[in-house]
Amino acid sequence: MKQAFGWCGRGLLVAVAALSVAARASLAQDQPAAPPPVVDSIVVEGNSRLKTDEIISFSGLQLFQVANYRAIQRAITGLYQTGQFDDVRIEGRDVDNNYILAIIVKERPTLLRWSLKGVERLDEPSVRKKVAVLEGRPIDRVGVARSIAAIDSLYKKKGYYAVKVAAVESARDSSNAVDLEFRVEEGGRVVISQVIVEGNSKFKAKDIVKGMSSRPEGFWWFRKGEYNEEKVEEDLRNKIPQWYADRGHVDLRILEDTLVADTAPGKAILKIKLDEGQPYRVGRFEIAGNRRFSTDQLSLFFPFGTAVVAGTGEEIAVPFSRAQWEAATEKVREVYLNNGYIQSSVEPTETRRTGPNGQPIVDLNWRIVEGQPATINKIIVVGNEVTHERVIREQIVLLPGMTFNREMLIRSYQNVSNLNFFEQPMPPPDVNPAENGVDVDLVFRVTEKNTGNINFGASVGQGVGVGGFLGLEEPNLFGKGKRGRVQWQFGRNINDFNLSYSDPAIRDSRISGTLTLFNSRQRYTVGDLGRIRRVGANLQLGFPFFGSRYTRLFGSLGFQRNELTDNPEDIATRFQCDGCSRTSLGLSMVRDTRIGLPFPIAGTAITVSGETNGGVLGGSGQYQKVDLEGKWYTPLGRAGGDNFGGGVQFTFGVTAKSGFVFGDVGPFFFELYSLGGVQFGVPLRGYDEFAITPRGYDPSASGSSVRPESFGKSYAAFTIEAGARISQQFYVNIFSDAGNVYARARQYNPTRLFRSVGAGVALISPLGPIGIDLGYGLDRTDQTGRPTPGWQLHFRLGNFF
């Protein structure tokens, strides 16, 4: 009689089969149960990759032992734990009165290769890191499931809640091996349609949302409103608590945040529930540990109230703001750093308590550890292969033996960066301890870049007709910061050749010099002034103004010879100039503290210049010329980077310019002022070249158009701009220009101006500076005088900064 019992490999309960036939089962009720059988033999079925002995060893079953359900259960569990099998069953068989255990297995296939498909919107390496399976081993089903869950979680953190991830196996030919492909259907990112704030009673929800990174989608393209779990986490942990702390609510608690599906597909509502707590008021103010600066001196930086002196024990009782407290702390740190205390620390502490009337109060304290002041031991420059070290050291305002000053260190870094001879952004200077352990060594690291540029090409319009240009410029000749420039522009209406050479330190002195030679022929077609040929030279010398690093006094001497040919009779009578000449003597003062050149983000540039022509100097013109120009820049903020550069830097700039001519310019009418466009006279974007005249707007003006009446003896021009300095090579801005030109100096009226608005982009290319501006002239009119405001596109080449 054959008896058999079996256990299912996938269940946890092993069923023991009946040891006798149905007839004996009925008799067994009155007789004792038969003992469990003893294993006489063990066989393995279904294996191809693993050996029989290995599988029996993994099971833990042994011959001549009793086969009960506990032993079978342990064997099945042990085999599954090896990770080698997809299915395991154990059967008991009675063959010729010998009891045999049969281990029936289904081996897992070997994973030869896994791949990833469908990842486009996230960084693929970051997604691959979430896969936790190994090639060349039996496929890990649990690892596959975990990998799917990890990829799904990563996408949802980035806002892709519609993502679908699947794992697809592809069997190889006859071998028990597979390839595994993780297929990702990304779907669209969830967009926040609304942010709902609950629990706020002191502040409006829209004001709170403005301080968050996770803001709902808006009308403009930059307000996409895409959900990002990491940004939401940053808002909940830092930004919202900081926003409230800046307004005195330092006990804010975020109670709950929920993302709720909106009615529109792909949209969601972010709900935030919070407890604002009570606003704190400032209590007592203390300073401890200060020796270098007195308590009265440091108390001047205290931001809450005036004439507050630390240590008096008085209740200040004004609203607390953490932003003001942290800003004041940073100013105290800078005071110590700027006086050599680089090892100092200023730690702000806040002690919260409840006042007699139940009002929350915070006592403030600066705990100061000063250390010893540091002196500069050595200044080291590393990485300059072409530029002479003297050129770099002249830009460093710190000297060995001086007390360390962080503000001057930053200014030195900015000055070296302004040279534009090195790769940007430059690494911040290293401040290393000297051998004595007290002083410091400063290390400036630079990387040379190609500074010269060659520009050439064809041009159309803008006063040159059809022609071309060819130029060569090197701002760092011989590695000594000397500048050489050759430019030739040619065409139907122009043939202009310029050669200039500048030396910022003649014979290694602080005297600078510039020599310019030019030979220019121009033809103005509208009004037909004929052809103008100018040949001449100009020499300029510069001297430090009372030893100042940023202010210089310049003296100049120039000579020019002009010829007017092909003139109509009336023009020739008015501007008779057959070999006329002029000699000019000029004096100017320039103060330039700008940083971030060629696209400045801070500082000022002020120029005052005067020039006299004729008189004792001789020549055909008897006139004097005065020009005034001021540029002011202030930083608006920074996205990324630090005080030593990097990141996107935002700036606000104001430019004001005016000029006056007194006397008779004679045949040198082009020494007068013209306004409009960007190529010839004073720029005014949104209008064509020579479009602004002393008589008003000229709708017939164009790039090659000019009349004698287009020039004036005085002008006023103003620009307001807000810009983003993406890098040292790229700058974008929005602007508003206003200006006018007047027939005489006494008619100067800066309240009567032509206005424009627009946007622009400028970059430093291998062919030199290139700028594109789109201006909207607000005060343009047609021939009948009716308002016709419109757009004007401008292209700029060359040094226009």
Tab-separated table of C-alpha atoms in Angstrom, residues 5-17 68-70 72-74 76-77 80 88-90:
chain	number	residue	atom	x	y	z
A	5	PHE	CA	2.119	13.174	2.341
A	6	GLY	CA	3.118	16.558	0.931
A	7	TRP	CA	3.724	20.141	1.882
A	8	CYS	CA	2.968	23.168	-0.279
A	9	GLY	CA	6.105	25.297	-0.814
A	10	ARG	CA	4.279	28.601	-0.674
A	11	GLY	CA	2.280	28.112	2.589
A	12	LEU	CA	3.450	28.291	6.189
A	13	LEU	CA	1.376	25.236	7.357
A	14	VAL	CA	2.538	21.777	6.388
A	15	ALA	CA	-0.243	19.218	6.115
A	16	VAL	CA	0.570	15.656	7.109
A	17	ALA	CA	-1.071	13.111	4.844
A	68	ASN	CA	7.835	15.909	11.250
A	69	TYR	CA	6.125	19.123	10.144
A	70	ARG	CA	8.541	21.352	12.105
A	72	ILE	CA	9.835	20.325	6.944
A	73	GLN	CA	8.869	23.912	7.731
A	74	ARG	CA	12.461	24.816	8.719
A	76	ILE	CA	11.414	25.227	3.260
A	77	THR	CA	12.222	28.475	5.085
A	80	TYR	CA	13.800	30.402	0.466
A	88	VAL	CA	9.937	25.080	-3.100
A	89	ARG	CA	7.840	21.986	-2.309
A	90	ILE	CA	8.682	18.909	-0.211
